[in-house]
mmCIF file with all atom_site columns, C-alpha atoms in Angstrom:
data_model
loop_
_atom_site.group_PDB
_atom_site.id
_atom_site.type_symbol
_atom_site.label_atom_id
_atom_site.label_alt_id
_atom_site.label_comp_id
_atom_site.label_asym_id
_atom_site.label_entity_id
_atom_site.label_seq_id
_atom_site.pdbx_PDB_ins_code
_atom_site.Cartn_x
_atom_site.Cartn_y
_atom_site.Cartn_z
_atom_site.occupancy
_atom_site.B_iso_or_equiv
_atom_site.pdbx_formal_charge
_atom_site.auth_seq_id
_atom_site.auth_comp_id
_atom_site.auth_asym_id
_atom_site.auth_atom_id
_atom_site.pdbx_PDB_model_num
ATOM 1   C CA . GLY A 1 1   ? 15.330  -24.966 -1.328  1.00 77.00 ? 1   GLY A CA 1
ATOM 2   C CA . PHE A 1 2   ? 14.241  -27.024 -4.426  1.00 83.00 ? 2   PHE A CA 1
ATOM 3   C CA . ILE A 1 3   ? 11.053  -24.821 -5.076  1.00 85.00 ? 3   ILE A CA 1
ATOM 4   C CA . GLY A 1 4   ? 13.181  -21.557 -4.358  1.00 81.00 ? 4   GLY A CA 1
ATOM 5   C CA . GLY A 1 5   ? 15.772  -22.917 -6.977  1.00 81.00 ? 5   GLY A CA 1
ATOM 6   C CA . LEU A 1 6   ? 13.003  -23.389 -9.618  1.00 86.00 ? 6   LEU A CA 1
ATOM 7   C CA . VAL A 1 7   ? 11.665  -19.877 -8.952  1.00 86.00 ? 7   VAL A CA 1
ATOM 8   C CA . ILE A 1 8   ? 15.083  -18.317 -9.141  1.00 82.00 ? 8   ILE A CA 1
ATOM 9   C CA . LEU A 1 9   ? 15.719  -19.982 -12.531 1.00 83.00 ? 9   LEU A CA 1
ATOM 10  C CA . GLU A 1 10  ? 12.775  -17.948 -13.785 1.00 83.00 ? 10  GLU A CA 1
ATOM 11  C CA . LYS A 1 11  ? 14.736  -14.866 -12.536 1.00 78.00 ? 11  LYS A CA 1
ATOM 12  C CA . HIS A 1 12  ? 12.023  -13.968 -9.934  1.00 81.00 ? 12  HIS A CA 1
ATOM 13  C CA . MET A 1 13  ? 14.227  -13.096 -7.038  1.00 80.00 ? 13  MET A CA 1
ATOM 14  C CA . SER A 1 14  ? 11.654  -11.428 -4.943  1.00 81.00 ? 14  SER A CA 1
ATOM 15  C CA . GLY A 1 15  ? 9.476   -14.431 -5.223  1.00 84.00 ? 15  GLY A CA 1
ATOM 16  C CA . THR A 1 16  ? 12.280  -16.657 -4.041  1.00 85.00 ? 16  THR A CA 1
ATOM 17  C CA . MET A 1 17  ? 12.908  -14.305 -1.074  1.00 85.00 ? 17  MET A CA 1
ATOM 18  C CA . VAL A 1 18  ? 9.313   -14.688 -0.006  1.00 88.00 ? 18  VAL A CA 1
ATOM 19  C CA . ILE A 1 19  ? 9.244   -18.363 -0.361  1.00 89.00 ? 19  ILE A CA 1
ATOM 20  C CA . VAL A 1 20  ? 12.497  -18.828 1.474   1.00 88.00 ? 20  VAL A CA 1
ATOM 21  C CA . MET A 1 21  ? 11.765  -16.429 4.295   1.00 89.00 ? 21  MET A CA 1
ATOM 22  C CA . SER A 1 22  ? 8.218   -17.741 4.880   1.00 90.00 ? 22  SER A CA 1
ATOM 23  C CA . SER A 1 23  ? 9.729   -21.258 4.898   1.00 90.00 ? 23  SER A CA 1
ATOM 24  C CA . VAL A 1 24  ? 12.222  -20.141 7.544   1.00 88.00 ? 24  VAL A CA 1
ATOM 25  C CA . LEU A 1 25  ? 9.437   -18.621 9.673   1.00 89.00 ? 25  LEU A CA 1
ATOM 26  C CA . VAL A 1 26  ? 7.345   -21.831 9.463   1.00 91.00 ? 26  VAL A CA 1
ATOM 27  C CA . LEU A 1 27  ? 10.394  -23.937 10.393  1.00 90.00 ? 27  LEU A CA 1
ATOM 28  C CA . TYR A 1 28  ? 10.956  -21.603 13.331  1.00 88.00 ? 28  TYR A CA 1
ATOM 29  C CA . LEU A 1 29  ? 7.431   -21.932 14.432  1.00 87.00 ? 29  LEU A CA 1
ATOM 30  C CA . GLY A 1 30  ? 7.691   -25.721 14.007  1.00 89.00 ? 30  GLY A CA 1
ATOM 31  C CA . GLY A 1 31  ? 10.559  -25.903 16.578  1.00 87.00 ? 31  GLY A CA 1
ATOM 32  C CA . ALA A 1 32  ? 13.795  -25.421 14.651  1.00 86.00 ? 32  ALA A CA 1
ATOM 33  C CA . LYS A 1 33  ? 16.513  -23.744 16.724  1.00 86.00 ? 33  LYS A CA 1
ATOM 34  C CA . ILE A 1 34  ? 18.212  -20.403 16.122  1.00 85.00 ? 34  ILE A CA 1
ATOM 35  C CA . ARG A 1 35  ? 21.562  -22.036 15.820  1.00 85.00 ? 35  ARG A CA 1
ATOM 36  C CA . HIS A 1 36  ? 20.279  -24.166 12.724  1.00 82.00 ? 36  HIS A CA 1
ATOM 37  C CA . PHE A 1 37  ? 19.531  -20.847 10.969  1.00 83.00 ? 37  PHE A CA 1
ATOM 38  C CA . ALA A 1 38  ? 22.774  -19.316 12.147  1.00 83.00 ? 38  ALA A CA 1
ATOM 39  C CA . ILE A 1 39  ? 24.733  -22.239 10.557  1.00 83.00 ? 39  ILE A CA 1
ATOM 40  C CA . LEU A 1 40  ? 22.744  -21.830 7.307   1.00 81.00 ? 40  LEU A CA 1
ATOM 41  C CA . SER A 1 41  ? 22.826  -18.031 7.162   1.00 81.00 ? 41  SER A CA 1
ATOM 42  C CA . MET A 1 42  ? 26.550  -17.574 5.821   1.00 81.00 ? 42  MET A CA 1
ATOM 43  C CA . PRO A 1 43  ? 26.023  -19.901 2.768   1.00 81.00 ? 43  PRO A CA 1
ATOM 44  C CA . ALA A 1 44  ? 22.638  -18.302 2.172   1.00 78.00 ? 44  ALA A CA 1
ATOM 45  C CA . ILE A 1 45  ? 24.161  -14.744 2.348   1.00 82.00 ? 45  ILE A CA 1
ATOM 46  C CA . LEU A 1 46  ? 26.980  -15.896 -0.031  1.00 83.00 ? 46  LEU A CA 1
ATOM 47  C CA . GLY A 1 47  ? 24.309  -17.311 -2.344  1.00 77.00 ? 47  GLY A CA 1
ATOM 48  C CA . VAL A 1 48  ? 22.397  -13.999 -2.535  1.00 77.00 ? 48  VAL A CA 1
ATOM 49  C CA . ILE A 1 49  ? 25.642  -12.026 -3.203  1.00 79.00 ? 49  ILE A CA 1
ATOM 50  C CA . GLY A 1 50  ? 26.327  -14.475 -5.947  1.00 80.00 ? 50  GLY A CA 1
ATOM 51  C CA . LEU A 1 51  ? 22.947  -14.256 -7.463  1.00 75.00 ? 51  LEU A CA 1
ATOM 52  C CA . VAL A 1 52  ? 23.181  -10.430 -7.529  1.00 74.00 ? 52  VAL A CA 1
ATOM 53  C CA . ALA A 1 53  ? 26.750  -10.631 -9.087  1.00 75.00 ? 53  ALA A CA 1
ATOM 54  C CA . VAL A 1 54  ? 25.887  -13.013 -12.019 1.00 76.00 ? 54  VAL A CA 1
ATOM 55  C CA . GLU A 1 55  ? 23.110  -10.917 -13.310 1.00 75.00 ? 55  GLU A CA 1
ATOM 56  C CA . SER A 1 56  ? 23.963  -7.286  -14.363 1.00 74.00 ? 56  SER A CA 1
ATOM 57  C CA . TYR A 1 57  ? 20.449  -6.035  -13.922 1.00 75.00 ? 57  TYR A CA 1
ATOM 58  C CA . ARG A 1 58  ? 20.529  -7.055  -10.226 1.00 77.00 ? 58  ARG A CA 1
ATOM 59  C CA . LEU A 1 59  ? 23.779  -5.388  -9.652  1.00 78.00 ? 59  LEU A CA 1
ATOM 60  C CA . ALA A 1 60  ? 22.435  -2.254  -11.387 1.00 80.00 ? 60  ALA A CA 1
ATOM 61  C CA . ARG A 1 61  ? 19.415  -2.267  -9.064  1.00 80.00 ? 61  ARG A CA 1
ATOM 62  C CA . TRP A 1 62  ? 21.800  -2.442  -6.006  1.00 82.00 ? 62  TRP A CA 1
ATOM 63  C CA . GLU A 1 63  ? 23.716  0.569   -7.295  1.00 83.00 ? 63  GLU A CA 1
ATOM 64  C CA . THR A 1 64  ? 20.572  2.474   -8.060  1.00 84.00 ? 64  THR A CA 1
ATOM 65  C CA . PHE A 1 65  ? 19.312  1.729   -4.483  1.00 88.00 ? 65  PHE A CA 1
ATOM 66  C CA . LEU A 1 66  ? 22.362  3.383   -3.007  1.00 87.00 ? 66  LEU A CA 1
ATOM 67  C CA . ASN A 1 67  ? 21.777  6.537   -5.271  1.00 89.00 ? 67  ASN A CA 1
ATOM 68  C CA . PRO A 1 68  ? 18.655  6.414   -7.398  1.00 88.00 ? 68  PRO A CA 1
ATOM 69  C CA . TRP A 1 69  ? 19.119  10.139  -8.370  1.00 87.00 ? 69  TRP A CA 1
ATOM 70  C CA . LYS A 1 70  ? 22.512  9.327   -10.025 1.00 86.00 ? 70  LYS A CA 1
ATOM 71  C CA . ASP A 1 71  ? 20.637  8.101   -13.065 1.00 84.00 ? 71  ASP A CA 1
ATOM 72  C CA . LYS A 1 72  ? 17.151  9.549   -12.599 1.00 86.00 ? 72  LYS A CA 1
ATOM 73  C CA . LEU A 1 73  ? 16.352  9.166   -16.214 1.00 86.00 ? 73  LEU A CA 1
ATOM 74  C CA . GLY A 1 74  ? 17.658  5.656   -16.624 1.00 85.00 ? 74  GLY A CA 1
ATOM 75  C CA . SER A 1 75  ? 18.029  2.875   -13.979 1.00 82.00 ? 75  SER A CA 1
ATOM 76  C CA . GLY A 1 76  ? 16.733  5.137   -11.259 1.00 87.00 ? 76  GLY A CA 1
ATOM 77  C CA . TYR A 1 77  ? 13.729  6.447   -13.108 1.00 91.00 ? 77  TYR A CA 1
ATOM 78  C CA . GLN A 1 78  ? 11.102  4.201   -11.549 1.00 90.00 ? 78  GLN A CA 1
ATOM 79  C CA . VAL A 1 79  ? 12.257  4.748   -8.014  1.00 91.00 ? 79  VAL A CA 1
ATOM 80  C CA . VAL A 1 80  ? 12.600  8.489   -8.443  1.00 92.00 ? 80  VAL A CA 1
ATOM 81  C CA . GLN A 1 81  ? 9.130   8.738   -9.805  1.00 93.00 ? 81  GLN A CA 1
ATOM 82  C CA . SER A 1 82  ? 7.812   6.757   -6.961  1.00 93.00 ? 82  SER A CA 1
ATOM 83  C CA . LEU A 1 83  ? 9.463   9.097   -4.472  1.00 94.00 ? 83  LEU A CA 1
ATOM 84  C CA . LEU A 1 84  ? 8.078   12.095  -6.347  1.00 93.00 ? 84  LEU A CA 1
ATOM 85  C CA . ALA A 1 85  ? 4.537   10.652  -6.184  1.00 94.00 ? 85  ALA A CA 1
ATOM 86  C CA . ILE A 1 86  ? 4.837   10.038  -2.398  1.00 95.00 ? 86  ILE A CA 1
ATOM 87  C CA . GLY A 1 87  ? 6.194   13.486  -1.781  1.00 94.00 ? 87  GLY A CA 1
ATOM 88  C CA . SER A 1 88  ? 3.562   15.149  -4.034  1.00 93.00 ? 88  SER A CA 1
ATOM 89  C CA . GLY A 1 89  ? 0.899   13.675  -1.853  1.00 93.00 ? 89  GLY A CA 1
ATOM 90  C CA . GLY A 1 90  ? 1.887   15.833  1.155   1.00 94.00 ? 90  GLY A CA 1
ATOM 91  C CA . ILE A 1 91  ? -0.170  15.394  4.328   1.00 95.00 ? 91  ILE A CA 1
ATOM 92  C CA . PHE A 1 92  ? -3.688  14.845  2.977   1.00 94.00 ? 92  PHE A CA 1
ATOM 93  C CA . GLY A 1 93  ? -3.021  13.925  -0.673  1.00 94.00 ? 93  GLY A CA 1
ATOM 94  C CA . LEU A 1 94  ? -4.322  15.210  -3.966  1.00 94.00 ? 94  LEU A CA 1
ATOM 95  C CA . GLY A 1 95  ? -7.668  13.449  -3.760  1.00 93.00 ? 95  GLY A CA 1
ATOM 96  C CA . LEU A 1 96  ? -8.829  10.019  -4.696  1.00 91.00 ? 96  LEU A CA 1
ATOM 97  C CA . GLY A 1 97  ? -8.240  9.494   -8.368  1.00 91.00 ? 97  GLY A CA 1
ATOM 98  C CA . GLN A 1 98  ? -6.296  12.713  -8.751  1.00 93.00 ? 98  GLN A CA 1
ATOM 99  C CA . SER A 1 99  ? -2.754  11.191  -9.078  1.00 93.00 ? 99  SER A CA 1
ATOM 100 C CA . ARG A 1 100 ? -0.662  12.681  -11.805 1.00 92.00 ? 100 ARG A CA 1
ATOM 101 C CA . GLN A 1 101 ? 2.214   10.287  -11.607 1.00 92.00 ? 101 GLN A CA 1
ATOM 102 C CA . LYS A 1 102 ? 0.066   7.409   -12.770 1.00 91.00 ? 102 LYS A CA 1
ATOM 103 C CA . TYR A 1 103 ? -0.237  8.931   -16.166 1.00 91.00 ? 103 TYR A CA 1
ATOM 104 C CA . LEU A 1 104 ? 2.773   7.170   -17.866 1.00 86.00 ? 104 LEU A CA 1
ATOM 105 C CA . TYR A 1 105 ? 5.357   8.546   -15.303 1.00 90.00 ? 105 TYR A CA 1
ATOM 106 C CA . ILE A 1 106 ? 5.567   5.521   -12.982 1.00 90.00 ? 106 ILE A CA 1
ATOM 107 C CA . PRO A 1 107 ? 5.808   2.081   -14.778 1.00 87.00 ? 107 PRO A CA 1
ATOM 108 C CA . GLU A 1 108 ? 3.601   -0.520  -13.282 1.00 86.00 ? 108 GLU A CA 1
ATOM 109 C CA . ALA A 1 109 ? 1.673   2.072   -11.399 1.00 89.00 ? 109 ALA A CA 1
ATOM 110 C CA . HIS A 1 110 ? -1.325  -0.259  -11.213 1.00 90.00 ? 110 HIS A CA 1
ATOM 111 C CA . ASN A 1 111 ? 0.723   -3.115  -9.811  1.00 89.00 ? 111 ASN A CA 1
ATOM 112 C CA . ASP A 1 112 ? 4.098   -3.086  -8.099  1.00 91.00 ? 112 ASP A CA 1
ATOM 113 C CA . PHE A 1 113 ? 4.013   0.697   -7.461  1.00 93.00 ? 113 PHE A CA 1
ATOM 114 C CA . ILE A 1 114 ? 0.379   1.093   -6.514  1.00 94.00 ? 114 ILE A CA 1
ATOM 115 C CA . PHE A 1 115 ? 1.297   2.257   -3.003  1.00 95.00 ? 115 PHE A CA 1
ATOM 116 C CA . SER A 1 116 ? 3.076   5.221   -4.525  1.00 95.00 ? 116 SER A CA 1
ATOM 117 C CA . ILE A 1 117 ? -0.162  6.212   -6.245  1.00 95.00 ? 117 ILE A CA 1
ATOM 118 C CA . LEU A 1 118 ? -2.082  5.553   -3.022  1.00 95.00 ? 118 LEU A CA 1
ATOM 119 C CA . SER A 1 119 ? 0.269   7.851   -1.139  1.00 95.00 ? 119 SER A CA 1
ATOM 120 C CA . GLU A 1 120 ? -0.100  10.593  -3.688  1.00 96.00 ? 120 GLU A CA 1
ATOM 121 C CA . GLU A 1 121 ? -3.757  10.508  -3.698  1.00 95.00 ? 121 GLU A CA 1
ATOM 122 C CA . LEU A 1 122 ? -4.475  10.030  0.056   1.00 95.00 ? 122 LEU A CA 1
ATOM 123 C CA . GLY A 1 123 ? -1.196  11.630  1.352   1.00 95.00 ? 123 GLY A CA 1
ATOM 124 C CA . PHE A 1 124 ? 0.644   10.680  4.525   1.00 96.00 ? 124 PHE A CA 1
ATOM 125 C CA . VAL A 1 125 ? -2.495  10.401  6.577   1.00 96.00 ? 125 VAL A CA 1
ATOM 126 C CA . GLY A 1 126 ? -4.034  8.000   4.108   1.00 95.00 ? 126 GLY A CA 1
ATOM 127 C CA . ALA A 1 127 ? -0.916  5.945   3.645   1.00 96.00 ? 127 ALA A CA 1
ATOM 128 C CA . SER A 1 128 ? -0.423  5.655   7.369   1.00 97.00 ? 128 SER A CA 1
ATOM 129 C CA . VAL A 1 129 ? -4.051  4.391   7.787   1.00 97.00 ? 129 VAL A CA 1
ATOM 130 C CA . VAL A 1 130 ? -3.426  1.643   5.202   1.00 96.00 ? 130 VAL A CA 1
ATOM 131 C CA . ILE A 1 131 ? -0.210  0.664   6.822   1.00 97.00 ? 131 ILE A CA 1
ATOM 132 C CA . VAL A 1 132 ? -1.943  0.456   10.310  1.00 97.00 ? 132 VAL A CA 1
ATOM 133 C CA . LEU A 1 133 ? -4.732  -1.658  8.831   1.00 97.00 ? 133 LEU A CA 1
ATOM 134 C CA . PHE A 1 134 ? -2.060  -3.992  7.397   1.00 97.00 ? 134 PHE A CA 1
ATOM 135 C CA . LEU A 1 135 ? -0.381  -4.198  10.809  1.00 97.00 ? 135 LEU A CA 1
ATOM 136 C CA . LEU A 1 136 ? -3.616  -5.005  12.504  1.00 97.00 ? 136 LEU A CA 1
ATOM 137 C CA . LEU A 1 137 ? -4.162  -7.793  9.917   1.00 96.00 ? 137 LEU A CA 1
ATOM 138 C CA . ILE A 1 138 ? -0.870  -9.205  10.437  1.00 96.00 ? 138 ILE A CA 1
ATOM 139 C CA . TRP A 1 139 ? -1.295  -9.038  14.230  1.00 96.00 ? 139 TRP A CA 1
ATOM 140 C CA . ARG A 1 140 ? -4.638  -10.740 14.035  1.00 95.00 ? 140 ARG A CA 1
ATOM 141 C CA . GLY A 1 141 ? -3.051  -13.473 11.914  1.00 95.00 ? 141 GLY A CA 1
ATOM 142 C CA . ILE A 1 142 ? -0.191  -13.942 14.386  1.00 93.00 ? 142 ILE A CA 1
ATOM 143 C CA . LYS A 1 143 ? -2.784  -14.205 17.218  1.00 93.00 ? 143 LYS A CA 1
ATOM 144 C CA . ILE A 1 144 ? -4.863  -16.870 15.384  1.00 94.00 ? 144 ILE A CA 1
ATOM 145 C CA . ALA A 1 145 ? -1.715  -18.880 14.788  1.00 93.00 ? 145 ALA A CA 1
ATOM 146 C CA . VAL A 1 146 ? -0.712  -18.626 18.438  1.00 90.00 ? 146 VAL A CA 1
ATOM 147 C CA . ASN A 1 147 ? -4.305  -19.668 19.599  1.00 91.00 ? 147 ASN A CA 1
ATOM 148 C CA . ALA A 1 148 ? -4.843  -22.399 16.917  1.00 92.00 ? 148 ALA A CA 1
ATOM 149 C CA . PRO A 1 149 ? -6.322  -25.533 18.344  1.00 89.00 ? 149 PRO A CA 1
ATOM 150 C CA . ASP A 1 150 ? -3.527  -27.866 16.938  1.00 91.00 ? 150 ASP A CA 1
ATOM 151 C CA . THR A 1 151 ? 0.035   -27.604 15.509  1.00 91.00 ? 151 THR A CA 1
ATOM 152 C CA . PHE A 1 152 ? -1.135  -28.013 12.016  1.00 93.00 ? 152 PHE A CA 1
ATOM 153 C CA . GLY A 1 153 ? -3.481  -25.122 12.341  1.00 93.00 ? 153 GLY A CA 1
ATOM 154 C CA . SER A 1 154 ? -0.839  -22.970 13.953  1.00 93.00 ? 154 SER A CA 1
ATOM 155 C CA . LEU A 1 155 ? 1.719   -23.671 11.229  1.00 94.00 ? 155 LEU A CA 1
ATOM 156 C CA . LEU A 1 156 ? -0.925  -23.165 8.491   1.00 95.00 ? 156 LEU A CA 1
ATOM 157 C CA . ALA A 1 157 ? -2.066  -19.726 9.821   1.00 95.00 ? 157 ALA A CA 1
ATOM 158 C CA . GLY A 1 158 ? 1.490   -18.724 10.614  1.00 94.00 ? 158 GLY A CA 1
ATOM 159 C CA . GLY A 1 159 ? 2.779   -19.545 7.130   1.00 94.00 ? 159 GLY A CA 1
ATOM 160 C CA . LEU A 1 160 ? -0.137  -17.816 5.325   1.00 95.00 ? 160 LEU A CA 1
ATOM 161 C CA . ILE A 1 161 ? 0.139   -14.646 7.391   1.00 95.00 ? 161 ILE A CA 1
ATOM 162 C CA . SER A 1 162 ? 3.947   -14.600 6.883   1.00 94.00 ? 162 SER A CA 1
ATOM 163 C CA . LEU A 1 163 ? 3.446   -14.821 3.113   1.00 93.00 ? 163 LEU A CA 1
ATOM 164 C CA . ILE A 1 164 ? 1.028   -11.921 3.144   1.00 94.00 ? 164 ILE A CA 1
ATOM 165 C CA . ALA A 1 165 ? 3.292   -9.858  5.653   1.00 95.00 ? 165 ALA A CA 1
ATOM 166 C CA . LEU A 1 166 ? 6.439   -10.403 3.585   1.00 94.00 ? 166 LEU A CA 1
ATOM 167 C CA . GLN A 1 167 ? 4.896   -9.168  0.388   1.00 94.00 ? 167 GLN A CA 1
ATOM 168 C CA . ILE A 1 168 ? 3.528   -6.094  2.150   1.00 95.00 ? 168 ILE A CA 1
ATOM 169 C CA . ILE A 1 169 ? 6.992   -5.313  3.668   1.00 94.00 ? 169 ILE A CA 1
ATOM 170 C CA . ILE A 1 170 ? 8.805   -5.767  0.441   1.00 93.00 ? 170 ILE A CA 1
ATOM 171 C CA . ASN A 1 171 ? 6.402   -3.780  -1.716  1.00 93.00 ? 171 ASN A CA 1
ATOM 172 C CA . ILE A 1 172 ? 6.292   -0.817  0.584   1.00 95.00 ? 172 ILE A CA 1
ATOM 173 C CA . ALA A 1 173 ? 10.121  -1.034  1.196   1.00 94.00 ? 173 ALA A CA 1
ATOM 174 C CA . VAL A 1 174 ? 10.556  -0.963  -2.627  1.00 92.00 ? 174 VAL A CA 1
ATOM 175 C CA . VAL A 1 175 ? 8.337   2.011   -3.401  1.00 93.00 ? 175 VAL A CA 1
ATOM 176 C CA . THR A 1 176 ? 9.957   4.017   -0.620  1.00 93.00 ? 176 THR A CA 1
ATOM 177 C CA . ALA A 1 177 ? 13.539  3.209   -1.705  1.00 91.00 ? 177 ALA A CA 1
ATOM 178 C CA . SER A 1 178 ? 14.181  1.411   1.526   1.00 92.00 ? 178 SER A CA 1
ATOM 179 C CA . MET A 1 179 ? 15.455  -1.669  -0.517  1.00 89.00 ? 179 MET A CA 1
ATOM 180 C CA . PRO A 1 180 ? 16.537  -2.385  -4.084  1.00 87.00 ? 180 PRO A CA 1
ATOM 181 C CA . ALA A 1 181 ? 13.788  -2.279  -6.549  1.00 84.00 ? 181 ALA A CA 1
ATOM 182 C CA . THR A 1 182 ? 12.218  -5.708  -7.195  1.00 83.00 ? 182 THR A CA 1
ATOM 183 C CA . GLY A 1 183 ? 8.814   -6.854  -8.455  1.00 82.00 ? 183 GLY A CA 1
ATOM 184 C CA . MET A 1 184 ? 6.329   -7.578  -5.792  1.00 88.00 ? 184 MET A CA 1
ATOM 185 C CA . GLN A 1 185 ? 2.681   -6.903  -5.683  1.00 90.00 ? 185 GLN A CA 1
ATOM 186 C CA . LEU A 1 186 ? 0.834   -5.296  -2.693  1.00 93.00 ? 186 LEU A CA 1
ATOM 187 C CA . PRO A 1 187 ? -1.722  -7.734  -1.298  1.00 94.00 ? 187 PRO A CA 1
ATOM 188 C CA . PHE A 1 188 ? -5.362  -6.700  -1.893  1.00 93.00 ? 188 PHE A CA 1
ATOM 189 C CA . PHE A 1 189 ? -4.425  -3.624  -3.719  1.00 93.00 ? 189 PHE A CA 1
ATOM 190 C CA . SER A 1 190 ? -2.314  -4.419  -6.812  1.00 91.00 ? 190 SER A CA 1
ATOM 191 C CA . ALA A 1 191 ? -4.149  -5.364  -10.046 1.00 88.00 ? 191 ALA A CA 1
ATOM 192 C CA . GLY A 1 192 ? -4.200  -8.980  -10.874 1.00 82.00 ? 192 GLY A CA 1
ATOM 193 C CA . GLY A 1 193 ? -7.131  -11.472 -10.496 1.00 84.00 ? 193 GLY A CA 1
ATOM 194 C CA . SER A 1 194 ? -4.836  -14.556 -9.669  1.00 88.00 ? 194 SER A CA 1
ATOM 195 C CA . SER A 1 195 ? -3.261  -12.675 -6.747  1.00 87.00 ? 195 SER A CA 1
ATOM 196 C CA . MET A 1 196 ? -6.553  -11.601 -5.304  1.00 91.00 ? 196 MET A CA 1
ATOM 197 C CA . VAL A 1 197 ? -7.849  -15.217 -5.658  1.00 93.00 ? 197 VAL A CA 1
ATOM 198 C CA . PHE A 1 198 ? -4.938  -16.660 -3.715  1.00 92.00 ? 198 PHE A CA 1
ATOM 199 C CA . MET A 1 199 ? -4.824  -13.875 -1.112  1.00 93.00 ? 199 MET A CA 1
ATOM 200 C CA . LEU A 1 200 ? -8.462  -14.196 -0.403  1.00 94.00 ? 200 LEU A CA 1
ATOM 201 C CA . SER A 1 201 ? -8.049  -18.087 -0.311  1.00 95.00 ? 201 SER A CA 1
ATOM 202 C CA . GLY A 1 202 ? -5.282  -17.714 2.250   1.00 94.00 ? 202 GLY A CA 1
ATOM 203 C CA . MET A 1 203 ? -7.406  -15.456 4.350   1.00 95.00 ? 203 MET A CA 1
ATOM 204 C CA . GLY A 1 204 ? -10.274 -17.937 4.105   1.00 95.00 ? 204 GLY A CA 1
ATOM 205 C CA . MET A 1 205 ? -7.969  -20.632 5.473   1.00 95.00 ? 205 MET A CA 1
ATOM 206 C CA . ILE A 1 206 ? -6.698  -18.377 8.375   1.00 95.00 ? 206 ILE A CA 1
ATOM 207 C CA . LEU A 1 207 ? -10.389 -17.548 9.229   1.00 94.00 ? 207 LEU A CA 1
ATOM 208 C CA . SER A 1 208 ? -10.954 -21.331 9.206   1.00 93.00 ? 208 SER A CA 1
ATOM 209 C CA . VAL A 1 209 ? -8.261  -21.917 11.682  1.00 94.00 ? 209 VAL A CA 1
ATOM 210 C CA . SER A 1 210 ? -9.743  -19.034 13.876  1.00 92.00 ? 210 SER A CA 1
ATOM 211 C CA . LYS A 1 211 ? -13.141 -20.670 13.738  1.00 89.00 ? 211 LYS A CA 1
ATOM 212 C CA . PHE A 1 212 ? -12.027 -23.615 15.884  1.00 83.00 ? 212 PHE A CA 1
ATOM 213 C CA . SER A 1 213 ? -9.806  -21.548 18.260  1.00 77.00 ? 213 SER A CA 1
ATOM 214 C CA . SER A 1 214 ? -10.793 -20.484 21.772  1.00 64.00 ? 214 SER A CA 1
ATOM 215 C CA . LYS A 1 215 ? -12.869 -17.428 21.411  1.00 59.00 ? 215 LYS A CA 1
ATOM 216 C CA . LYS A 1 216 ? -11.753 -16.105 24.747  1.00 54.00 ? 216 LYS A CA 1
ATOM 217 C CA . ASN A 1 217 ? -8.117  -15.932 23.447  1.00 55.00 ? 217 ASN A CA 1
ATOM 218 C CA . LEU A 1 218 ? -8.973  -14.088 20.309  1.00 55.00 ? 218 LEU A CA 1
#
C-alpha cells in the first residue's frame, strides 16, 4: 500500500494497479485467505472510484471507454485510431513494416499502442500467434512457480510472472478498447531499454528457479 501510494502520487494509475494486483496474487500464493481479500475489496473499490473522480482526465478516460466514437477527434482519438489499425489488418495483415497508422495517426505507436501496429501488419492470425505465445509463457511461469523447490522460489517466480502477465493483459485490453485507456507497455515489444532490462532480468530469475525444480514436473 505504501509503494502503491507513492506511485499514485506520480499519477501513474496503471502502474499502481499492477503493483497492487501482483501483490495480492503473491499474498494469495503465500497463504492469505479469500475472506481477507473480500474484506479489503470494498474500501479498495471505493478508493479506485475516488481516484477516478478527483482527476478530470481519469473521468474523461472512463467516459471515452464507454463510447470512444463520441469524441473521435478529441478524447477518443487514440482508441479510435487503435481500433482502425486493428481492423485494417484484416486476417493476414498489411505486411511487416507496412502499417499506415504508425505515421502520426496513433500517439505512442512505438510504445503503449505497439500491439495495434502489430495487428495491422500481421493481421488477426499474427496477433493471435503473439497472444498464444504470451499465454504459453505465462503458463510455463505458473508451472515453474508451482514446482519450485521451496516457498521463496515459488513466490518469486509467481510474483514475477504475475507482473509480466498483468502488463500484457492491461496493454492488450487498452488497445482493443476492452478497458479505459491507460499507459502500459507491452512486455518484450514496446520501445524502452529499461523495460527490456527489467523484463529480461525477471525472466532470468524465473529460469533460475526452474533450474532447481524437478525436471519431471516441468
